[in-house]
mmCIF file with all atom_site columns, C-alpha atoms in Angstrom:
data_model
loop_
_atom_site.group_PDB
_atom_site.id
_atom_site.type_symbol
_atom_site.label_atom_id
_atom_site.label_alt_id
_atom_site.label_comp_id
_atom_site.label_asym_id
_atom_site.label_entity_id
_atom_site.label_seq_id
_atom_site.pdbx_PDB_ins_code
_atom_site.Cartn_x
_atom_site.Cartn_y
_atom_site.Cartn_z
_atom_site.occupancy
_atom_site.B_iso_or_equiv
_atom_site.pdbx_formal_charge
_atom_site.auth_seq_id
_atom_site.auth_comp_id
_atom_site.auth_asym_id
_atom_site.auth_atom_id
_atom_site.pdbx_PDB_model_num
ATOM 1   C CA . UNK A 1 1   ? 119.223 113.733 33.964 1.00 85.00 ? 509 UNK A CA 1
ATOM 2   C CA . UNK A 1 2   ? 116.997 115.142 36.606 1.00 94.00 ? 510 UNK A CA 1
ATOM 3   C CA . UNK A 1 3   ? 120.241 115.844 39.041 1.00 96.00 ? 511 UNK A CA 1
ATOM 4   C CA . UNK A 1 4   ? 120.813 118.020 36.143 1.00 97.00 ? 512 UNK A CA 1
ATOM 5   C CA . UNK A 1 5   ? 117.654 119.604 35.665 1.00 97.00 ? 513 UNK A CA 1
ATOM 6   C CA . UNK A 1 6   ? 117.849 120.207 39.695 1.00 98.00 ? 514 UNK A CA 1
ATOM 7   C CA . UNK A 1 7   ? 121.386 121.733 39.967 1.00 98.00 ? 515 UNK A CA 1
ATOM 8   C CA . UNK A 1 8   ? 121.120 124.010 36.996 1.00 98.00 ? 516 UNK A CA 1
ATOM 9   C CA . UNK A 1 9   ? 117.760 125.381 37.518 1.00 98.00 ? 517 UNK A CA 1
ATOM 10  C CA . UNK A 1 10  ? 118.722 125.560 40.997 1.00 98.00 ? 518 UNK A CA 1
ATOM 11  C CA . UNK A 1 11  ? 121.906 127.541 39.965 1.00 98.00 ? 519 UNK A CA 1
ATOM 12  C CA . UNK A 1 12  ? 120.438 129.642 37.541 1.00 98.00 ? 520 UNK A CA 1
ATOM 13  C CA . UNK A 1 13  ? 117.555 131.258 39.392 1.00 98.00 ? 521 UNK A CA 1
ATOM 14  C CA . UNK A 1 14  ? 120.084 131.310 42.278 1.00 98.00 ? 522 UNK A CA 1
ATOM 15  C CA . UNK A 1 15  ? 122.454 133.577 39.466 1.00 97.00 ? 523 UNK A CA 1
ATOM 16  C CA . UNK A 1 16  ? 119.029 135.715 38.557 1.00 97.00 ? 524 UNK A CA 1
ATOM 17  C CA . UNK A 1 17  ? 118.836 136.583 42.108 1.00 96.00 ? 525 UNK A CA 1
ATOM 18  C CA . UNK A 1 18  ? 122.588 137.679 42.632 1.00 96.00 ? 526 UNK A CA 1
ATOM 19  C CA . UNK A 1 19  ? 123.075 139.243 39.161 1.00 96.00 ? 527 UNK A CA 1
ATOM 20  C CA . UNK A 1 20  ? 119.660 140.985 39.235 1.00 95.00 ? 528 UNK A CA 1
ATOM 21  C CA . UNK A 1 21  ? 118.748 141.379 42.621 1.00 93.00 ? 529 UNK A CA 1
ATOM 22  C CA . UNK A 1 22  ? 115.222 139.257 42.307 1.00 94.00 ? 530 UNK A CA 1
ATOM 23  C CA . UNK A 1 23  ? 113.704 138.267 45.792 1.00 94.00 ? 531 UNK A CA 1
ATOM 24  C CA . UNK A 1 24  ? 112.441 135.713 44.663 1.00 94.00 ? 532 UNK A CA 1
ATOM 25  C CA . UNK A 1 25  ? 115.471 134.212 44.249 1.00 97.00 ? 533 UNK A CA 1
ATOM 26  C CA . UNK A 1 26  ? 117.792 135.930 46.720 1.00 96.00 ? 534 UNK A CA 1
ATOM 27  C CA . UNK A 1 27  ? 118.429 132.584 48.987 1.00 96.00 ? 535 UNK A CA 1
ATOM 28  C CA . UNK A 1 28  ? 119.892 129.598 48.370 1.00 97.00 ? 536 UNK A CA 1
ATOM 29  C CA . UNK A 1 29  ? 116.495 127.703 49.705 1.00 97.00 ? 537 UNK A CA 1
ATOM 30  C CA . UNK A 1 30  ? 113.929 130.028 47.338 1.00 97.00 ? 538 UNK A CA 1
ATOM 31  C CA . UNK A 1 31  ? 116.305 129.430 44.194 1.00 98.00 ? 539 UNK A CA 1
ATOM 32  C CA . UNK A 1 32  ? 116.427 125.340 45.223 1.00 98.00 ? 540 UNK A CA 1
ATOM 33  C CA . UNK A 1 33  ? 112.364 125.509 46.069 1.00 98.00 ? 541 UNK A CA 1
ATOM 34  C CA . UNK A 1 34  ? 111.718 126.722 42.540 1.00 98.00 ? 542 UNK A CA 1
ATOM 35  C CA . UNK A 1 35  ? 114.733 124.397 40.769 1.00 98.00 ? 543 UNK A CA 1
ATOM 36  C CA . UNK A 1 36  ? 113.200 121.395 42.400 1.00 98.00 ? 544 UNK A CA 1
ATOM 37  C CA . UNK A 1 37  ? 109.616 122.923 40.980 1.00 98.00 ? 545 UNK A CA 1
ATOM 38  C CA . UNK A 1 38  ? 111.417 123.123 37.256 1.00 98.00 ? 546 UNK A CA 1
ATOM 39  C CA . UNK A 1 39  ? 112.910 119.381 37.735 1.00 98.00 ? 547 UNK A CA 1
ATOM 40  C CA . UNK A 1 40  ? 108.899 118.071 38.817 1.00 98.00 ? 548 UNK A CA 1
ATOM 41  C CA . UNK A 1 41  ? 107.659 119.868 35.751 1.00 98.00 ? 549 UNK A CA 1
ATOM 42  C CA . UNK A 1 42  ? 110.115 117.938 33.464 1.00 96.00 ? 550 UNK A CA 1
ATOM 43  C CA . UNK A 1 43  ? 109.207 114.636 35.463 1.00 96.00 ? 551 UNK A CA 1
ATOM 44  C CA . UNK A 1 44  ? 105.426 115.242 36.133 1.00 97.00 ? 552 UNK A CA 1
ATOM 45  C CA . UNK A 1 45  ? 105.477 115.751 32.490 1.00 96.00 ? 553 UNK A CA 1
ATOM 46  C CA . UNK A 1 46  ? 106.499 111.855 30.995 1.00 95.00 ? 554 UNK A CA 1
ATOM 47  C CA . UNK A 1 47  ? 103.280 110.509 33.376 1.00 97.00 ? 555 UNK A CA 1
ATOM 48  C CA . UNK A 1 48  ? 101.052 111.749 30.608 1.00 97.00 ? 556 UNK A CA 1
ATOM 49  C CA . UNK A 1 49  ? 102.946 111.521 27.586 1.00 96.00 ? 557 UNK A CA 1
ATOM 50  C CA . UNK A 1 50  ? 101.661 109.361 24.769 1.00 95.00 ? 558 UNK A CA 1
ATOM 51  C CA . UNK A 1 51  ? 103.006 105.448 24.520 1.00 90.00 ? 559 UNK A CA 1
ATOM 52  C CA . UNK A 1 52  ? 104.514 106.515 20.726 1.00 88.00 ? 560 UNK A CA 1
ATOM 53  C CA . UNK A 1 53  ? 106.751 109.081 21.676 1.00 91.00 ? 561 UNK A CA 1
ATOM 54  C CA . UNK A 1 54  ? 110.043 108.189 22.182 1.00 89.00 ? 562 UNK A CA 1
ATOM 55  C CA . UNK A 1 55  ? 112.389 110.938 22.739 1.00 90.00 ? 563 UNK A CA 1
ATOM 56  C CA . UNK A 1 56  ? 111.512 110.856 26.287 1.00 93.00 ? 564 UNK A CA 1
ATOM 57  C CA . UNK A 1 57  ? 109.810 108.450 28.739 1.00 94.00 ? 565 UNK A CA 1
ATOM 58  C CA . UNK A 1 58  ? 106.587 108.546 28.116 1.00 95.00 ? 566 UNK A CA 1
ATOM 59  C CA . UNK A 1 59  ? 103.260 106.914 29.988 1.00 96.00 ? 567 UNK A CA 1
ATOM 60  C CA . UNK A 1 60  ? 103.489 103.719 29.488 1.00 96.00 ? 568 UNK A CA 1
ATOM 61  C CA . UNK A 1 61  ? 107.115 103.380 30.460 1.00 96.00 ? 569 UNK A CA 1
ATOM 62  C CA . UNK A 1 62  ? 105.800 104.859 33.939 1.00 97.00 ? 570 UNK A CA 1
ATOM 63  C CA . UNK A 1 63  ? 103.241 102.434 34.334 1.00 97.00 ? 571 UNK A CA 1
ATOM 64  C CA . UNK A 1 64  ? 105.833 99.737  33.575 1.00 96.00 ? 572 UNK A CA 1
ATOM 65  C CA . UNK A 1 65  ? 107.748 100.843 37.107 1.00 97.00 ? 573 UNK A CA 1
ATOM 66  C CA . UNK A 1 66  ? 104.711 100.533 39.245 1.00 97.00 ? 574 UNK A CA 1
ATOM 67  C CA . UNK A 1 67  ? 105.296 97.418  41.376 1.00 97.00 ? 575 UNK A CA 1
ATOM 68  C CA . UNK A 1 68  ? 103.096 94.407  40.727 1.00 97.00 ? 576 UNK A CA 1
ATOM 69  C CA . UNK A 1 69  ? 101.889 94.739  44.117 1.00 97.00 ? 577 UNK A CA 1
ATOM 70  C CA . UNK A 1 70  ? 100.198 98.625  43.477 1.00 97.00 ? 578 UNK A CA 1
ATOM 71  C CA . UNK A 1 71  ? 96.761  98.025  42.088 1.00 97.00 ? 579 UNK A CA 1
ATOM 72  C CA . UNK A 1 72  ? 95.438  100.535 39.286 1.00 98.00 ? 580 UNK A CA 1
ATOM 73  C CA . UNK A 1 73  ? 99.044  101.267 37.767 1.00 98.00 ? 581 UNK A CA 1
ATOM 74  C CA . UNK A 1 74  ? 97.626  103.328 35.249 1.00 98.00 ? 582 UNK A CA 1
ATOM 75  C CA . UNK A 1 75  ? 95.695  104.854 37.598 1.00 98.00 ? 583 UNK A CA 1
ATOM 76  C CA . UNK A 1 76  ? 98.782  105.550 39.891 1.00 98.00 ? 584 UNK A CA 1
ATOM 77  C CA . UNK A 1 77  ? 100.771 106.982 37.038 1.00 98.00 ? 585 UNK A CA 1
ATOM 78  C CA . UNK A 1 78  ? 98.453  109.646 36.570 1.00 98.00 ? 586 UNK A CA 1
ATOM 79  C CA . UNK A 1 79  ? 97.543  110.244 40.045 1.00 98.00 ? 587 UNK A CA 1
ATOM 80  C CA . UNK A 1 80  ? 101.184 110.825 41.002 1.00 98.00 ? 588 UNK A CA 1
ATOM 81  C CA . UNK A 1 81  ? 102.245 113.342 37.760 1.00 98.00 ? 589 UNK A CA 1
ATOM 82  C CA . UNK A 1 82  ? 99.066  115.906 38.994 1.00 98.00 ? 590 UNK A CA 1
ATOM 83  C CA . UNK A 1 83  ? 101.011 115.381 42.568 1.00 98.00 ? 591 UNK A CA 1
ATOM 84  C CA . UNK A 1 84  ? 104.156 116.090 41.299 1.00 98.00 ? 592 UNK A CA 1
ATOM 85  C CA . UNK A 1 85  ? 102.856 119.076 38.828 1.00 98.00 ? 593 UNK A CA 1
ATOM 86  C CA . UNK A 1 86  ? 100.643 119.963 42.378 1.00 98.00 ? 594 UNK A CA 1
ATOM 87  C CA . UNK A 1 87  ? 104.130 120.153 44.261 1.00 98.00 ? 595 UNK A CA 1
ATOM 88  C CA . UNK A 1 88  ? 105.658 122.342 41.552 1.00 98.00 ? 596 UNK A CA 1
ATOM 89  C CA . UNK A 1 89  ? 102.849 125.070 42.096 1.00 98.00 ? 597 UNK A CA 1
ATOM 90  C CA . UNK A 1 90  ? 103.364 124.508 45.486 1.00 98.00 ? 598 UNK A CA 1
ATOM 91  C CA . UNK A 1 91  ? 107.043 124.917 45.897 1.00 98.00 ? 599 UNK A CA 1
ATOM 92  C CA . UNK A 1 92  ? 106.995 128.616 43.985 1.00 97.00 ? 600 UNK A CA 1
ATOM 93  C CA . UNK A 1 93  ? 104.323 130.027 46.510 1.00 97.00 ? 601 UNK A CA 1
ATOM 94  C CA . UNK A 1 94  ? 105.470 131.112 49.470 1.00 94.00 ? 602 UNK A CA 1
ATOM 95  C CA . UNK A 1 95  ? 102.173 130.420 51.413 1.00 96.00 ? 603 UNK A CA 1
ATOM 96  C CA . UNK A 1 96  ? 102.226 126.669 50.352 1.00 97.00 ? 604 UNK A CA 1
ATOM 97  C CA . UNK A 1 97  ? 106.074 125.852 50.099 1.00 97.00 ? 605 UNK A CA 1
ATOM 98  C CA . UNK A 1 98  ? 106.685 124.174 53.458 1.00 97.00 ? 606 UNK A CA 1
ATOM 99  C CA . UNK A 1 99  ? 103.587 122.341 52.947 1.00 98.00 ? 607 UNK A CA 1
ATOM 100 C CA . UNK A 1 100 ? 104.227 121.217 49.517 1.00 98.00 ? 608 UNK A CA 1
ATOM 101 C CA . UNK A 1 101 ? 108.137 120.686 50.629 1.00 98.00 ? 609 UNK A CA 1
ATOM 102 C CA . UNK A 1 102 ? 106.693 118.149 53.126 1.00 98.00 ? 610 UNK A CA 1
ATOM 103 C CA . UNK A 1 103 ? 103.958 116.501 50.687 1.00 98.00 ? 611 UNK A CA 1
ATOM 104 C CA . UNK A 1 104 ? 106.555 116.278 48.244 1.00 98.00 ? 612 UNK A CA 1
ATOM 105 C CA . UNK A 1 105 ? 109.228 114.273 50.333 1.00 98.00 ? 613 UNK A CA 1
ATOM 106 C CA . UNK A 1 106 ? 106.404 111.426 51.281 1.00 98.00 ? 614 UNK A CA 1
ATOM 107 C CA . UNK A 1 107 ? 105.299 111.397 47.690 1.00 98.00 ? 615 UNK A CA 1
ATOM 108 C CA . UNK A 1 108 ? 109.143 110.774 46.871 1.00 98.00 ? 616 UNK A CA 1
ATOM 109 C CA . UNK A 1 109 ? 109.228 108.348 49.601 1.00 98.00 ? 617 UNK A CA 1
ATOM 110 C CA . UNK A 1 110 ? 105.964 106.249 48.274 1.00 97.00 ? 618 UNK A CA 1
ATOM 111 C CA . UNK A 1 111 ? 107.863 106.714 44.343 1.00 96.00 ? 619 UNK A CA 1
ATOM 112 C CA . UNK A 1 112 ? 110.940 104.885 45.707 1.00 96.00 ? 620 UNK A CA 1
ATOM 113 C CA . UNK A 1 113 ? 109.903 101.241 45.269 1.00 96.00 ? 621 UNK A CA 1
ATOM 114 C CA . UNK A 1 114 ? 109.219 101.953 41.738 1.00 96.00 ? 622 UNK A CA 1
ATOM 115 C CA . UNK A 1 115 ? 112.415 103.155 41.048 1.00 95.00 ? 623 UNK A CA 1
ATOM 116 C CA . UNK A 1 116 ? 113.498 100.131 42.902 1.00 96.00 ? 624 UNK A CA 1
ATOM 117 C CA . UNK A 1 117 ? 111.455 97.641  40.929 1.00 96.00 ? 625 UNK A CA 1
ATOM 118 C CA . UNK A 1 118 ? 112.253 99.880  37.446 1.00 96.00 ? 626 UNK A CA 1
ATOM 119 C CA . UNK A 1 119 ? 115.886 98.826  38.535 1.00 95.00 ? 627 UNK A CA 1
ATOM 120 C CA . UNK A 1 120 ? 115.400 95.164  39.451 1.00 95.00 ? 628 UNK A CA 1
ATOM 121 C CA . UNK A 1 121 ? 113.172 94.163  36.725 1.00 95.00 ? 629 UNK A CA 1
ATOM 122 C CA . UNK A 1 122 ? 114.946 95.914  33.726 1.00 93.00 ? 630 UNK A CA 1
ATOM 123 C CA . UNK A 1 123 ? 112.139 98.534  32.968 1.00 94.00 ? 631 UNK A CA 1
ATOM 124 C CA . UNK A 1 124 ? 112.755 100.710 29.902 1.00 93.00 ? 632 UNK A CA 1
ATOM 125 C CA . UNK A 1 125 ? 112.581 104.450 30.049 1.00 93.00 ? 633 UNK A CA 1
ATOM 126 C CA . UNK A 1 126 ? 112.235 105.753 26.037 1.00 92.00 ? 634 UNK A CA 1
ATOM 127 C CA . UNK A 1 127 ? 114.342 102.653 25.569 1.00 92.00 ? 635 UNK A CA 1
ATOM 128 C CA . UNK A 1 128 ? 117.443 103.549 27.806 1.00 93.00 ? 636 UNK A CA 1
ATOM 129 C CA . UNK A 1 129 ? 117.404 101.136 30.938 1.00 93.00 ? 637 UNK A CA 1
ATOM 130 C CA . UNK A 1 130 ? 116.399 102.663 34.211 1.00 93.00 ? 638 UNK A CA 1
ATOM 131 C CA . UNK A 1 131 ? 118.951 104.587 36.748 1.00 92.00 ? 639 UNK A CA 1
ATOM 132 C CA . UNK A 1 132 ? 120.817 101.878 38.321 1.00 94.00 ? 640 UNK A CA 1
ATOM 133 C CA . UNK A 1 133 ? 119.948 101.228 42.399 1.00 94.00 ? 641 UNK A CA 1
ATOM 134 C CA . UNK A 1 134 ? 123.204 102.561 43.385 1.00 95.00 ? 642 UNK A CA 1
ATOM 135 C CA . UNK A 1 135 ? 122.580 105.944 41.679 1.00 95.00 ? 643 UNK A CA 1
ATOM 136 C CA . UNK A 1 136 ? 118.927 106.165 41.952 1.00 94.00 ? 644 UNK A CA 1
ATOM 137 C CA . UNK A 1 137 ? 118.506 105.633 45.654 1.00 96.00 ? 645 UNK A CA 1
ATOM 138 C CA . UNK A 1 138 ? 121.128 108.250 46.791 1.00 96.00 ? 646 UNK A CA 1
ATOM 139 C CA . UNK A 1 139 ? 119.136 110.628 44.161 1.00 96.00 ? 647 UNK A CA 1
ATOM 140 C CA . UNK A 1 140 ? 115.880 109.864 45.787 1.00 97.00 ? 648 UNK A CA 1
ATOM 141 C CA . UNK A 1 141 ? 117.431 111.103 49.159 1.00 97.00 ? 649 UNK A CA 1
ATOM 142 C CA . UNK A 1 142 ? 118.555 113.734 48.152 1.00 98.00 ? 650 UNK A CA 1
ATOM 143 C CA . UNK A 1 143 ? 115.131 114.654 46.539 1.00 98.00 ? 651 UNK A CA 1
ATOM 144 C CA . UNK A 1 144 ? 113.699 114.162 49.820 1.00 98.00 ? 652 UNK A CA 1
ATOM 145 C CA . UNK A 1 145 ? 116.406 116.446 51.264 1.00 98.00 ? 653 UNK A CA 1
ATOM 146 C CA . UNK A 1 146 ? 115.885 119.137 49.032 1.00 98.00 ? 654 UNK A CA 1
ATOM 147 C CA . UNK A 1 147 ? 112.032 119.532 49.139 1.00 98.00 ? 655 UNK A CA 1
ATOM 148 C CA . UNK A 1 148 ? 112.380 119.626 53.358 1.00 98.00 ? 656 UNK A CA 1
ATOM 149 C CA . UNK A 1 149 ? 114.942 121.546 52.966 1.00 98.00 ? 657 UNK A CA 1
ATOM 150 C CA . UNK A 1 150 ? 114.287 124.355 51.031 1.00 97.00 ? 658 UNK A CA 1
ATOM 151 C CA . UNK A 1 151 ? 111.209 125.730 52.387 1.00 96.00 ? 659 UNK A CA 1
ATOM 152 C CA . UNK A 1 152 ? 112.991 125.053 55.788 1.00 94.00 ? 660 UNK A CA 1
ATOM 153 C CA . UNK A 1 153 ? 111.174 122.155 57.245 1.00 95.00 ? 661 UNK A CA 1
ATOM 154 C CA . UNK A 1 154 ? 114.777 121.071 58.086 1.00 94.00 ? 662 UNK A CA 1
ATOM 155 C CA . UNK A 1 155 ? 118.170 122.707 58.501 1.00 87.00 ? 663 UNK A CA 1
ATOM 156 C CA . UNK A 1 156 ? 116.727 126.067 60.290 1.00 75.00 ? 664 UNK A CA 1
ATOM 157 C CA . UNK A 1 157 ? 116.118 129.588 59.331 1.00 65.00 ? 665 UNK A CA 1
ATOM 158 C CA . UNK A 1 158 ? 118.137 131.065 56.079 1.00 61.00 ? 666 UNK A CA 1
ATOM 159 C CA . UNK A 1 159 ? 120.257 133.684 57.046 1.00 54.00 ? 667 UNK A CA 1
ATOM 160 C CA . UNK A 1 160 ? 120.301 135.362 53.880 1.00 48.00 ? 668 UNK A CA 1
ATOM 161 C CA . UNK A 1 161 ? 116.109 135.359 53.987 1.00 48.00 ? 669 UNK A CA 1
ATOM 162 C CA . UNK A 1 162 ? 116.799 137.705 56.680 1.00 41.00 ? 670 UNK A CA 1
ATOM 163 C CA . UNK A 1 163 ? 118.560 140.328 55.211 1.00 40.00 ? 671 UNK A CA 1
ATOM 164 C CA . UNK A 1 164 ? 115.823 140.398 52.130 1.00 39.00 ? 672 UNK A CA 1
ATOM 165 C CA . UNK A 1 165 ? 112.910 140.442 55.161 1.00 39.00 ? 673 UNK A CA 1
ATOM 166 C CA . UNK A 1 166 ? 111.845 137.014 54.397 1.00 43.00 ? 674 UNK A CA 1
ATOM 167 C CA . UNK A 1 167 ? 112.261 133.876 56.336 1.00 43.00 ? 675 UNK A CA 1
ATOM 168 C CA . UNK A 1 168 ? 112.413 130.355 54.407 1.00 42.00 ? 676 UNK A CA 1
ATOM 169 C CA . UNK A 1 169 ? 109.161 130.362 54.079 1.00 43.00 ? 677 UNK A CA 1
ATOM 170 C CA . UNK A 1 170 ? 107.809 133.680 52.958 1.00 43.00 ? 678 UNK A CA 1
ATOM 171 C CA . UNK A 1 171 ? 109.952 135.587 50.665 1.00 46.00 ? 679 UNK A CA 1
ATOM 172 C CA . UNK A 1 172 ? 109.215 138.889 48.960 1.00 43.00 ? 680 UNK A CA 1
ATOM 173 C CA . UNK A 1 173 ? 108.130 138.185 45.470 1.00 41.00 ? 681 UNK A CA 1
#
């Protein structure tokens, strides 16, 4: 479901920017920077969500994934959705995207071995079983790929930045 979220918000904004001529969303890379901020809003969100609800994962189904080995899981649950809601804000300004692009790919680095143990030992996410290994771990990377890439850490300039004045970096708003 987040691929989803990803790929159409990514699409969409990158639409609003073609259709309506926004900056913001001009390039490829700004449109992916702010779809990957929409997907960690949706995610970010189920680390504080109450056990009872159920539509969604919520809390404790998060705290369920943290490995055995990480002390404080509760802790660590919320700690990483204000990380991933901190990435978001980064990701849509300009001044903090590479940073936050860069932040964000550890962070999904450091999440992987939950997803990984979520897998392995069955966890429950609002009562669907968790993303199998061999879909989850290709998802991570590209998660990782698209927060370095979209604020340009990797891959070089965008061309198409250029012809708006902006780099991958610093767009006009």
């Amino acid at each position: 479901m987040t691929v989803i979220v990803l790929v159409v918000a990514t699409l969409g904004l990158r639409l609003l920017g073609a259709v309506f001529g926004l900056a913001r969303f001009a390039t490829w890379r700004g449109s992916a920077a702010h779809g990957l901020a929409v997907m960690l809003l949706m995610t970010a969100s189920a680390h504080f969500v109450p056990p009872g609800v159920t539509f969604m994962p919520n809390h404790a189904d998060m705290v369920a994934m943290v490995p055995p080995f990480v002390p404080f899981p509760v802790l660590v649950v919320y700690l990483t959705g204000v990380l991933e809601l901190a990435g978001a804000v980064g990701l849509v300004l300009p001044a903090t995207r590479r940073a936050a692009g860069i932040c964000l790919a550890l962070l999904f680095a450091l999440m992987l071995p939950a997803n990984i143990h979520a897998a392995l030992a069955g966890v429950t996410l609002a009562g669907e079983a968790a993303t199998p290994l061999w879909q989850r771990v290709p998802e991570q990377i590209l998660y990782i790929g698209v927060a370095l890439w979209a604020p340009g850490v990797v891959g070089g300039r965008d061309r198409a930045a250029s012809a708006y004045g902006g780099s991958a970096v610093s767009e006009p708003s």
